[in-house]
Amino acid sequence: MHDNRTLIRGDNLEEMRKFPDACVDLIATDPPFNSKRDYFVPYRDERGQEPDSLVKAFTDTWTWGDAAEETCRHLIVEEGGQIGATIQGLQQFLHETPMMAYLVMMAARIVEMHRILKDTGSLYLHCDPSASHYLKIVTDAVFGNKNFRNEIVWHYGKWTNVTNQFQRNHDIIFFYSKSENHTFNKLFNITKARDAVYERGWDTNRVDGKSQLIVYDREKAKTKIESGQYDNIVYRTEKKGAAFSDGWLDIPILNSQAKERAGYPTQKPIALYERIVKASSNKGDLVLDPFCGCGTTLMAAESQERQWIGIDLTYLATGAVKMQIEKFFPQLRDNVTITGTPEDETTALQLARTDSRGFEEWCVTHVLKFKSNAKKVADGGIDGTYTFPIGKVKGRQAYGKMVAQVKGGTYTLSQVRDFRTAMQNEKADLGVLVVTRKPTQGMLNEAQRSGIYQHPVYEMSIPCVQIYEIQDYFKGILPKMPYGVKQLL
Ligand SMILES: C[S@@+](CC[C@H](N)C(=O)[O-])C[C@H]1O[C@@H](n2cnc3c(N)ncnc32)[C@H](O)[C@@H]1O
């Protein structure tokens, strides 16, 4: 079983199959919704300027193919029971459509989520009206309708221009428990004003024309109690507002300036997941998010002193989680275990051979901790960017720019030259060419022709172009970075 604070880069079906039965207290997850969209990350640079780069984070478009066929067979033949029958029924109605491919993908994962939950555990499944009606049927089949607890409507303000229907302004979060015996902490909506009253320790009221002193804290209310000016004194120990219902209207979507914003598409507010974590787990419990994106559930779990494990398919997501940890819990930098990413030279080179895009994302987001820049047109092959502060110019903060390019296979002298040209086009001060093979002397000479960068504020000189062999990463050596680069996890 994984340690607390483990981040797994991989397919959650395969990964959850490795978990033992009944080991997780809470699964709070936000899978793709079958929105038929590709999600892109519009990276801003540190100046907040809208860049011209977009990187595809994940695809939420499903097609019926061999994988869906095989998963469907597995569910009907090997799982059987309610879920097998449900999938067969849905297939008669939906046929081999993208929706059916999506549901089959989700069903196989919901079966695993159910298996690994403890008897006291719960699942919160975030979706939207595009597929929630079908997902409920599938989740009912796995968890049993008697364990369906709530359909939470998370309503938010987001104004789009629709003319022939009402605005679509809510998501659905299904709450299922594994059994009747599930953990549930009733939560109360205590407003700021109410909280101030509790803090003060007393309140007053009139009931049937009589004055009433309500005491929450005897010590704080002492002078009021002794004043003798009230007809009745009522002592209360519980500080209650209204219990939360299944309509959550008080948590807005992230605004563009929110501190927690990671620039990850479909990122949800931490407050939303904190409510889920508080309601359905206790301190020290294990929370899993198998579709963790940039780690909203994981940040909520950490803030509420729960243990957590996150899984995501992409290096971009696990890279974003690392950034979020650094932002919110920098002290945990060295306490996060990351699996599914290269652990040594051999696995790094294997990734470079088998998945060049994955290798590129890993080098950029995990090794260099640059922002990924996967726009593949008219950028001269720049794969990542780091913008660093260089002090004030005419009273305004000025920035320098470092860019990266990854070459997972062979590369030539002319490609080193092209990189220098791309740097000039990008107006970059510094560049790092990440490679898997040793550069020739000619290549090193070509890189040196760009000269040395002198940091305008700090006493730092850095070669303008560095050729960085990825093998060095596993020896603890990183390219020389300008002051201001964030600590690496
Ligand atoms: C809707 S996003 C989650 C966003 C997240 N709640 C947040 O606040 O950042 C869904 C995530 O599921 C991931 N994903 C899709 N299929 C997956 C799979 N088979 N295994 C693991 N992760 C997957 C995608 O890469 C994406 O990051």
Coordinates of C-alpha atoms and ligand atoms in Angstrom, one line a residue:
M1 CA 0.0 0.0 0.0
H2 CA 1.2 3.5 -0.7
D3 CA 2.4 6.0 1.9
N4 CA 0.6 9.1 2.9
R5 CA 1.2 11.9 0.4
T6 CA 1.8 9.7 -2.7
L7 CA 1.3 11.1 -6.1
I8 CA 0.9 8.5 -8.8
R9 CA 1.4 9.3 -12.5
G10 CA -0.5 6.6 -14.3
D11 CA -3.9 5.1 -15.4
N12 CA -6.1 5.0 -12.3
L13 CA -7.7 1.7 -13.3
E14 CA -4.4 -0.1 -13.4
E15 CA -3.2 1.7 -10.3
M16 CA -6.4 1.1 -8.2
R17 CA -6.2 -2.6 -9.1
K18 CA -3.0 -2.7 -7.1
F19 CA -4.7 -1.4 -4.0
P20 CA -5.8 -4.0 -1.4
D21 CA -9.5 -4.3 -0.6
A22 CA -11.1 -1.9 1.9
C23 CA -8.1 0.4 2.5
V24 CA -9.5 3.9 1.7
D25 CA -11.8 6.1 3.8
L26 CA -12.9 8.6 1.3
I27 CA -12.8 8.9 -2.5
A28 CA -13.5 12.5 -3.7
T29 CA -13.0 12.7 -7.4
D30 CA -13.8 14.8 -10.5
P31 CA -13.4 12.7 -13.6
P32 CA -13.7 13.9 -17.1
F33 CA -17.4 14.6 -17.8
N34 CA -17.7 13.5 -21.4
S35 CA -17.9 17.2 -22.3
K36 CA -16.6 16.3 -25.9
R37 CA -13.8 18.9 -25.4
D38 CA -10.1 18.9 -25.3
Y39 CA -8.9 20.8 -22.3
F40 CA -6.1 23.3 -22.8
V41 CA -4.0 25.1 -20.2
P42 CA -3.6 28.7 -21.2
Y43 CA -0.4 29.4 -19.5
R44 CA 0.2 32.9 -18.3
D45 CA 3.7 34.1 -17.5
E46 CA 4.6 35.6 -14.2
R47 CA 3.6 39.0 -15.4
G48 CA 0.1 37.8 -15.8
Q49 CA 0.3 38.4 -19.5
E50 CA -1.8 36.1 -21.7
P51 CA 0.7 34.1 -23.7
D52 CA 0.2 32.7 -27.1
S53 CA 0.8 29.2 -25.9
L54 CA -1.7 26.5 -25.1
V55 CA -1.0 23.0 -23.9
K56 CA -3.4 20.2 -24.2
A57 CA -4.0 18.9 -20.7
F58 CA -6.4 16.1 -21.4
T59 CA -9.0 14.9 -23.8
D60 CA -12.6 14.5 -22.8
T61 CA -13.7 13.0 -26.0
W62 CA -14.5 9.3 -26.1
T63 CA -14.8 6.9 -29.0
W64 CA -15.8 3.3 -29.1
G65 CA -12.8 1.2 -29.9
D66 CA -10.9 -1.9 -28.9
A67 CA -10.3 -0.6 -25.3
A68 CA -14.0 0.2 -24.8
E69 CA -15.0 -3.2 -26.3
E70 CA -12.7 -5.1 -24.0
T71 CA -13.7 -3.1 -20.9
C72 CA -17.4 -3.7 -21.8
R73 CA -16.7 -7.5 -22.1
H74 CA -14.9 -7.5 -18.8
L75 CA -17.8 -5.8 -17.0
I76 CA -20.4 -8.1 -18.5
V77 CA -18.6 -11.4 -18.3
E78 CA -16.1 -11.1 -15.5
E79 CA -17.8 -8.6 -13.1
G80 CA -21.3 -9.7 -14.0
G81 CA -24.0 -9.1 -11.4
Q82 CA -25.8 -5.8 -11.3
I83 CA -23.1 -3.9 -13.1
G84 CA -22.9 -6.5 -15.9
A85 CA -26.6 -6.4 -16.4
T86 CA -26.7 -2.6 -16.3
I87 CA -24.0 -2.3 -18.9
Q88 CA -25.8 -4.8 -21.1
G89 CA -29.0 -2.8 -20.7
L90 CA -27.3 0.5 -21.4
Q91 CA -25.6 -0.9 -24.5
Q92 CA -28.9 -2.0 -26.0
F93 CA -30.0 1.6 -25.7
L94 CA -26.8 3.6 -26.4
H95 CA -25.1 1.2 -28.7
E96 CA -21.4 1.7 -29.5
T97 CA -21.5 5.4 -29.1
P98 CA -19.0 7.8 -27.4
M99 CA -21.4 8.1 -24.4
M100 CA -21.3 4.3 -24.0
A101 CA -17.4 4.3 -24.3
Y102 CA -17.3 6.9 -21.6
L103 CA -19.7 5.0 -19.3
V104 CA -17.8 1.8 -19.7
M105 CA -14.6 3.6 -18.8
M106 CA -16.2 5.0 -15.7
A107 CA -18.0 1.8 -14.7
A108 CA -14.8 -0.2 -14.6
R109 CA -13.2 2.5 -12.3
I110 CA -16.3 2.8 -10.1
V111 CA -16.1 -1.0 -9.5
E112 CA -12.5 -0.6 -8.3
M113 CA -13.4 2.5 -6.2
H114 CA -16.1 0.4 -4.4
R115 CA -13.7 -2.5 -3.8
I116 CA -11.0 -0.4 -2.2
L117 CA -13.3 1.7 0.0
K118 CA -13.6 0.7 3.7
D119 CA -17.1 -0.3 4.9
T120 CA -17.2 3.1 6.6
G121 CA -16.0 4.9 3.5
S122 CA -17.8 7.1 0.9
L123 CA -17.5 8.1 -2.7
Y124 CA -18.1 11.7 -4.0
L125 CA -18.3 11.6 -7.7
H126 CA -18.3 15.0 -9.4
C127 CA -20.0 15.3 -12.8
D128 CA -22.2 17.6 -14.7
P129 CA -25.6 17.2 -16.4
S130 CA -24.0 16.0 -19.7
A131 CA -23.6 12.4 -18.3
S132 CA -24.8 12.6 -14.6
H133 CA -28.1 10.7 -15.4
Y134 CA -26.2 7.7 -16.8
L135 CA -23.5 7.8 -14.2
K136 CA -26.1 7.6 -11.4
I137 CA -27.4 4.4 -13.0
V138 CA -23.9 2.9 -13.2
T139 CA -23.0 4.0 -9.6
D140 CA -26.3 2.7 -8.3
A141 CA -25.5 -0.7 -9.8
V142 CA -22.1 -0.8 -8.1
F143 CA -22.9 0.7 -4.7
G144 CA -26.5 -0.3 -4.4
N145 CA -29.3 2.2 -4.5
K146 CA -29.7 2.0 -0.7
N147 CA -26.3 3.5 -0.4
F148 CA -27.0 6.5 -2.5
R149 CA -26.9 9.4 0.0
N150 CA -27.1 12.7 -1.9
E151 CA -27.1 14.4 -5.2
I152 CA -25.4 17.6 -4.3
V153 CA -26.0 20.5 -6.6
W154 CA -23.0 22.9 -6.7
H155 CA -24.4 26.1 -8.1
Y156 CA -22.1 28.9 -9.2
G157 CA -22.4 32.1 -11.1
K158 CA -20.9 31.9 -14.5
W159 CA -22.5 34.0 -17.2
T160 CA -22.5 32.8 -20.7
N161 CA -24.5 34.0 -23.6
V162 CA -27.3 31.5 -24.1
T163 CA -30.5 32.5 -25.8
N164 CA -32.7 29.4 -26.2
Q165 CA -32.4 27.9 -22.8
F166 CA -31.6 28.7 -19.2
Q167 CA -27.9 29.2 -18.1
R168 CA -26.2 26.0 -17.1
N169 CA -24.8 27.0 -13.8
H170 CA -24.4 23.9 -11.7
D171 CA -22.4 20.7 -11.3
I172 CA -23.6 17.5 -9.7
I173 CA -21.7 15.6 -7.0
F174 CA -23.1 12.2 -6.2
F175 CA -22.5 11.0 -2.7
Y176 CA -22.5 7.2 -2.1
S177 CA -21.5 5.3 1.0
K178 CA -20.1 1.8 1.0
S179 CA -22.6 0.9 3.8
E180 CA -25.1 2.3 6.3
N181 CA -22.2 2.5 8.7
H182 CA -20.4 5.3 7.0
T183 CA -18.5 8.2 8.5
F184 CA -20.5 11.4 8.4
N185 CA -19.9 14.6 10.3
K186 CA -22.9 16.8 10.2
L187 CA -21.8 20.3 9.1
F188 CA -23.4 23.5 9.9
N189 CA -23.5 26.7 7.9
I190 CA -22.2 29.2 10.5
T191 CA -22.2 32.6 9.0
K192 CA -19.5 35.2 9.8
A193 CA -22.1 37.2 11.9
R194 CA -23.1 34.1 13.9
D195 CA -19.4 33.2 14.4
A196 CA -18.8 36.7 15.9
V197 CA -21.7 36.1 18.4
Y198 CA -20.1 32.8 19.5
E199 CA -16.8 34.5 19.8
R200 CA -18.4 37.2 22.0
G201 CA -19.9 34.4 24.2
W202 CA -23.5 35.6 24.5
D203 CA -26.5 36.9 22.6
T204 CA -29.9 38.4 23.5
N205 CA -33.4 37.7 22.3
R206 CA -37.1 38.5 23.1
V207 CA -39.5 35.6 23.5
D208 CA -43.2 36.3 24.3
G209 CA -42.3 39.8 25.3
K210 CA -39.6 38.7 27.8
S211 CA -35.9 39.4 27.4
Q212 CA -33.6 36.5 27.1
L213 CA -29.9 36.2 27.6
I214 CA -28.4 33.3 25.6
V215 CA -25.0 32.3 27.0
Y216 CA -22.5 30.3 25.0
D217 CA -19.5 31.1 27.3
R218 CA -20.2 31.7 31.0
E219 CA -16.9 33.4 31.5
K220 CA -17.3 35.9 28.7
A221 CA -21.0 36.5 29.6
K222 CA -20.2 36.9 33.3
T223 CA -21.1 40.6 33.6
K224 CA -24.3 40.1 31.6
I225 CA -25.4 37.2 33.8
E226 CA -24.7 39.2 37.0
S227 CA -26.4 42.3 35.7
G228 CA -29.8 40.9 36.5
Q229 CA -31.4 42.7 33.6
Y230 CA -32.8 39.7 31.8
D231 CA -36.0 37.8 32.4
N232 CA -34.5 34.5 31.3
I233 CA -31.0 33.1 31.0
V234 CA -30.5 30.2 28.6
Y235 CA -27.3 28.2 28.5
R236 CA -26.2 26.7 25.2
T237 CA -23.2 24.6 24.5
E238 CA -23.7 23.8 20.8
K239 CA -22.9 26.5 18.3
K240 CA -25.2 25.7 15.4
G241 CA -26.2 27.3 12.3
A242 CA -28.4 25.6 9.8
A243 CA -27.2 22.1 8.7
F244 CA -26.0 22.1 5.1
S245 CA -28.4 20.8 2.6
D246 CA -27.6 19.2 -0.8
G247 CA -27.7 22.6 -2.6
W248 CA -24.4 24.3 -2.3
L249 CA -24.7 27.9 -3.4
D250 CA -22.1 29.5 -1.3
I251 CA -18.9 28.4 -3.0
P252 CA -18.0 30.4 -6.1
I253 CA -15.9 29.1 -9.0
L254 CA -12.3 30.2 -9.0
N255 CA -11.8 33.7 -10.2
S256 CA -8.9 34.7 -12.4
Q257 CA -7.0 36.2 -9.5
A258 CA -7.5 33.4 -6.9
K259 CA -4.3 32.5 -5.1
E260 CA -5.1 28.8 -5.5
R261 CA -5.4 29.1 -9.3
A262 CA -3.0 26.7 -11.0
G263 CA -4.0 27.5 -14.5
Y264 CA -5.2 23.9 -14.8
P265 CA -8.4 23.5 -16.8
T266 CA -11.4 22.2 -14.9
Q267 CA -9.7 23.1 -11.6
K268 CA -12.2 23.2 -8.7
P269 CA -12.1 25.3 -5.6
I270 CA -10.4 23.9 -2.5
A271 CA -13.3 25.0 -0.3
L272 CA -15.7 22.7 -2.2
Y273 CA -13.5 19.7 -1.5
E274 CA -12.8 20.8 2.1
R275 CA -16.5 20.5 2.8
I276 CA -16.6 17.0 1.4
V277 CA -13.4 16.0 3.3
K278 CA -14.8 17.4 6.6
A279 CA -18.2 15.7 6.2
S280 CA -17.0 12.3 5.2
S281 CA -13.7 11.6 6.9
N282 CA -11.9 12.2 10.2
K283 CA -8.4 13.4 11.0
G284 CA -5.8 10.8 9.9
D285 CA -8.2 9.1 7.4
L286 CA -7.0 8.2 3.9
V287 CA -8.5 10.3 1.1
L288 CA -8.0 9.2 -2.5
D289 CA -8.5 11.2 -5.7
P290 CA -7.9 8.9 -8.7
F291 CA -8.5 11.8 -11.2
C292 CA -6.6 14.3 -9.2
G293 CA -5.8 17.0 -11.9
C294 CA -3.8 19.7 -10.1
G295 CA -4.6 18.2 -6.7
T296 CA -7.6 20.2 -5.3
T297 CA -8.8 17.2 -3.3
L298 CA -5.3 16.6 -2.1
M299 CA -4.8 20.2 -0.9
A300 CA -8.2 19.9 0.9
A301 CA -7.2 16.7 2.6
E302 CA -3.8 18.1 3.7
S303 CA -5.4 21.2 5.1
Q304 CA -7.8 19.1 7.1
E305 CA -5.0 16.8 8.4
R306 CA -6.1 13.7 6.4
Q307 CA -3.7 11.4 4.6
W308 CA -3.9 11.4 0.8
I309 CA -3.1 9.7 -2.5
G310 CA -3.6 11.2 -5.9
I311 CA -3.5 9.6 -9.3
D312 CA -3.5 11.3 -12.7
L313 CA -2.6 10.1 -16.2
T314 CA -0.6 13.1 -17.2
Y315 CA 2.8 14.5 -16.2
L316 CA 1.3 17.9 -16.6
A317 CA -1.2 17.2 -13.8
T318 CA 1.4 15.7 -11.4
G319 CA 3.7 18.6 -12.2
A320 CA 0.8 21.0 -11.3
V321 CA 0.2 19.2 -8.0
K322 CA 3.9 19.7 -7.2
M323 CA 3.5 23.4 -7.8
Q324 CA 0.4 23.6 -5.6
I325 CA 2.1 21.8 -2.8
E326 CA 5.0 24.2 -3.1
K327 CA 2.5 27.1 -3.0
F328 CA 0.4 25.9 0.0
F329 CA 2.6 23.5 1.9
P330 CA 6.2 24.3 1.1
Q331 CA 7.3 22.4 4.2
L332 CA 6.1 19.2 2.6
R333 CA 8.3 19.6 -0.4
D334 CA 10.4 16.6 0.5
N335 CA 7.6 14.5 2.0
V336 CA 5.8 13.7 -1.2
T337 CA 6.4 10.4 -2.9
I338 CA 5.9 10.5 -6.7
T339 CA 5.6 7.2 -8.6
G340 CA 5.0 6.5 -12.3
T341 CA 7.6 9.1 -13.3
P342 CA 11.2 8.1 -14.2
E343 CA 13.1 7.1 -11.1
D344 CA 16.5 6.5 -12.7
E345 CA 18.4 6.9 -15.9
T346 CA 17.1 3.7 -17.4
T347 CA 13.4 4.5 -16.9
A348 CA 14.0 8.1 -18.1
L349 CA 15.6 6.9 -21.3
Q350 CA 12.8 4.3 -21.7
L351 CA 10.2 7.0 -21.4
A352 CA 12.1 9.1 -24.0
R353 CA 11.9 6.1 -26.4
T354 CA 8.3 5.1 -25.8
D355 CA 6.5 8.3 -25.2
S356 CA 8.3 11.4 -26.4
R357 CA 5.5 13.8 -25.4
G358 CA 5.4 12.3 -21.9
F359 CA 9.2 12.6 -21.7
E360 CA 9.0 16.2 -22.8
E361 CA 6.3 17.1 -20.2
W362 CA 8.2 15.3 -17.5
C363 CA 11.5 17.1 -18.3
V364 CA 9.8 20.5 -18.4
T365 CA 7.4 20.3 -15.4
H366 CA 9.1 17.8 -13.1
V367 CA 12.8 18.3 -13.7
L368 CA 13.1 22.0 -14.6
K369 CA 9.8 23.0 -13.1
F370 CA 9.2 25.3 -16.1
K371 CA 5.8 26.1 -17.5
S372 CA 4.9 23.7 -20.3
N373 CA 4.5 25.3 -23.6
A374 CA 3.3 22.6 -25.8
K375 CA 2.0 24.8 -28.6
K376 CA 3.7 23.1 -31.5
V377 CA 3.4 25.7 -34.2
A378 CA 5.5 28.8 -34.8
D379 CA 7.4 28.6 -31.5
G380 CA 10.6 27.1 -32.8
G381 CA 10.0 24.0 -30.7
I382 CA 10.2 25.8 -27.3
D383 CA 8.8 23.3 -24.8
G384 CA 8.9 25.2 -21.6
T385 CA 9.4 28.7 -20.2
Y386 CA 10.6 30.2 -16.9
T387 CA 10.1 33.9 -16.2
F388 CA 12.4 35.2 -13.4
P389 CA 12.5 38.6 -11.6
I390 CA 15.5 40.8 -12.3
G391 CA 14.7 43.8 -10.1
K392 CA 13.0 47.1 -10.9
V393 CA 13.5 49.1 -14.0
K394 CA 12.0 52.7 -13.8
G395 CA 10.1 51.6 -10.7
R396 CA 8.5 48.6 -12.3
Q397 CA 9.4 45.0 -11.7
A398 CA 11.3 43.6 -14.7
Y399 CA 11.7 40.0 -15.8
G400 CA 14.1 37.8 -17.6
K401 CA 13.2 34.7 -19.6
M402 CA 14.6 31.3 -19.8
V403 CA 13.3 28.7 -22.3
A404 CA 13.8 25.0 -22.7
Q405 CA 13.7 22.5 -25.5
V406 CA 13.8 18.8 -25.0
K407 CA 15.4 16.4 -27.5
G408 CA 14.6 12.8 -26.5
G409 CA 16.4 11.1 -29.3
T410 CA 19.3 12.0 -31.7
Y411 CA 20.0 15.7 -32.4
T412 CA 22.4 17.5 -34.7
L413 CA 24.6 20.5 -34.6
S414 CA 22.2 22.4 -36.8
Q415 CA 19.4 21.7 -34.2
V416 CA 21.6 23.4 -31.5
R417 CA 21.9 26.3 -33.9
D418 CA 18.1 26.3 -34.5
F419 CA 17.6 26.4 -30.7
R420 CA 19.8 29.5 -30.5
T421 CA 17.7 31.1 -33.3
A422 CA 14.4 30.1 -31.5
M423 CA 15.8 31.7 -28.3
Q424 CA 16.4 34.9 -30.2
N425 CA 12.9 34.9 -31.7
E426 CA 11.4 34.3 -28.2
K427 CA 13.6 37.1 -26.8
A428 CA 14.9 34.7 -24.2
D429 CA 17.9 35.6 -22.1
L430 CA 18.8 32.0 -21.3
G431 CA 18.1 28.6 -22.8
V432 CA 18.5 25.0 -21.8
L433 CA 18.6 22.1 -24.3
V434 CA 17.7 18.9 -22.5
V435 CA 19.2 15.9 -24.2
T436 CA 19.6 12.2 -23.6
R437 CA 22.8 11.9 -25.6
K438 CA 26.2 13.5 -25.0
P439 CA 26.8 16.6 -27.1
T440 CA 29.8 16.6 -29.4
Q441 CA 32.5 19.2 -29.0
G442 CA 31.1 21.1 -32.0
M443 CA 27.7 21.3 -30.3
L444 CA 29.3 22.6 -27.1
N445 CA 31.2 25.2 -29.1
E446 CA 28.0 26.2 -30.8
A447 CA 26.2 26.6 -27.4
Q448 CA 29.1 28.7 -26.1
R449 CA 28.8 31.1 -29.0
S450 CA 25.8 32.6 -27.2
G451 CA 28.0 33.9 -24.5
I452 CA 27.4 34.4 -20.8
Y453 CA 24.4 36.0 -19.1
Q454 CA 25.2 38.4 -16.2
H455 CA 22.3 38.7 -13.9
P456 CA 21.6 42.4 -13.6
V457 CA 20.9 42.3 -9.8
Y458 CA 22.7 39.3 -8.3
E459 CA 26.3 38.3 -8.9
M460 CA 25.5 35.4 -11.1
S461 CA 26.9 34.5 -14.5
I462 CA 25.2 31.7 -16.4
P463 CA 26.0 30.3 -19.9
C464 CA 23.3 31.7 -22.2
V465 CA 22.8 28.2 -23.7
Q466 CA 23.3 25.1 -21.6
I467 CA 23.1 21.6 -23.0
Y468 CA 21.8 19.5 -20.1
E469 CA 22.1 15.7 -20.1
I470 CA 19.1 14.3 -18.3
Q471 CA 21.3 11.6 -16.8
D472 CA 22.7 14.4 -14.6
Y473 CA 19.3 14.8 -12.9
F474 CA 19.8 11.4 -11.3
K475 CA 23.2 12.6 -10.0
G476 CA 21.5 15.5 -8.3
I477 CA 22.9 18.0 -10.9
L478 CA 20.5 20.6 -12.4
P479 CA 21.2 23.2 -15.0
K480 CA 22.3 26.6 -13.7
M481 CA 19.3 28.6 -13.0
P482 CA 18.9 32.4 -12.4
Y483 CA 18.1 33.5 -8.9
G484 CA 14.4 33.3 -8.1
V485 CA 13.8 29.8 -9.5
K486 CA 11.5 27.9 -7.2
Q487 CA 13.0 25.1 -5.1
L488 CA 12.6 21.8 -6.8
L489 CA 10.6 19.1 -5.2
Ligands
LIG1 C1 -11.7 17.1 -14.5 S1 -10.0 16.9 -14.3 C2 -9.8 17.0 -12.6 C3 -9.6 18.4 -12.1 C4 -9.3 18.4 -10.6 N1 -10.5 18.2 -9.8 C5 -8.7 19.8 -10.2 O1 -9.3 20.5 -9.5 O2 -7.6 20.1 -10.7 C6 -9.9 15.2 -14.7 C7 -8.5 14.6 -14.7 O3 -8.5 13.2 -14.9 C8 -7.4 12.9 -15.5 N2 -7.6 11.5 -16.1 C9 -8.4 11.2 -17.2 N3 -8.4 9.9 -17.4 C10 -7.6 9.3 -16.4 C11 -7.2 8.0 -16.1 N4 -7.6 7.0 -16.8 N5 -6.3 7.8 -15.0 C12 -5.9 8.9 -14.3 N6 -6.3 10.2 -14.5 C13 -7.1 10.4 -15.6 C14 -7.1 14.0 -16.5 O4 -5.7 14.0 -16.9 C15 -7.5 15.2 -15.7 O5 -6.4 15.8 -15.0

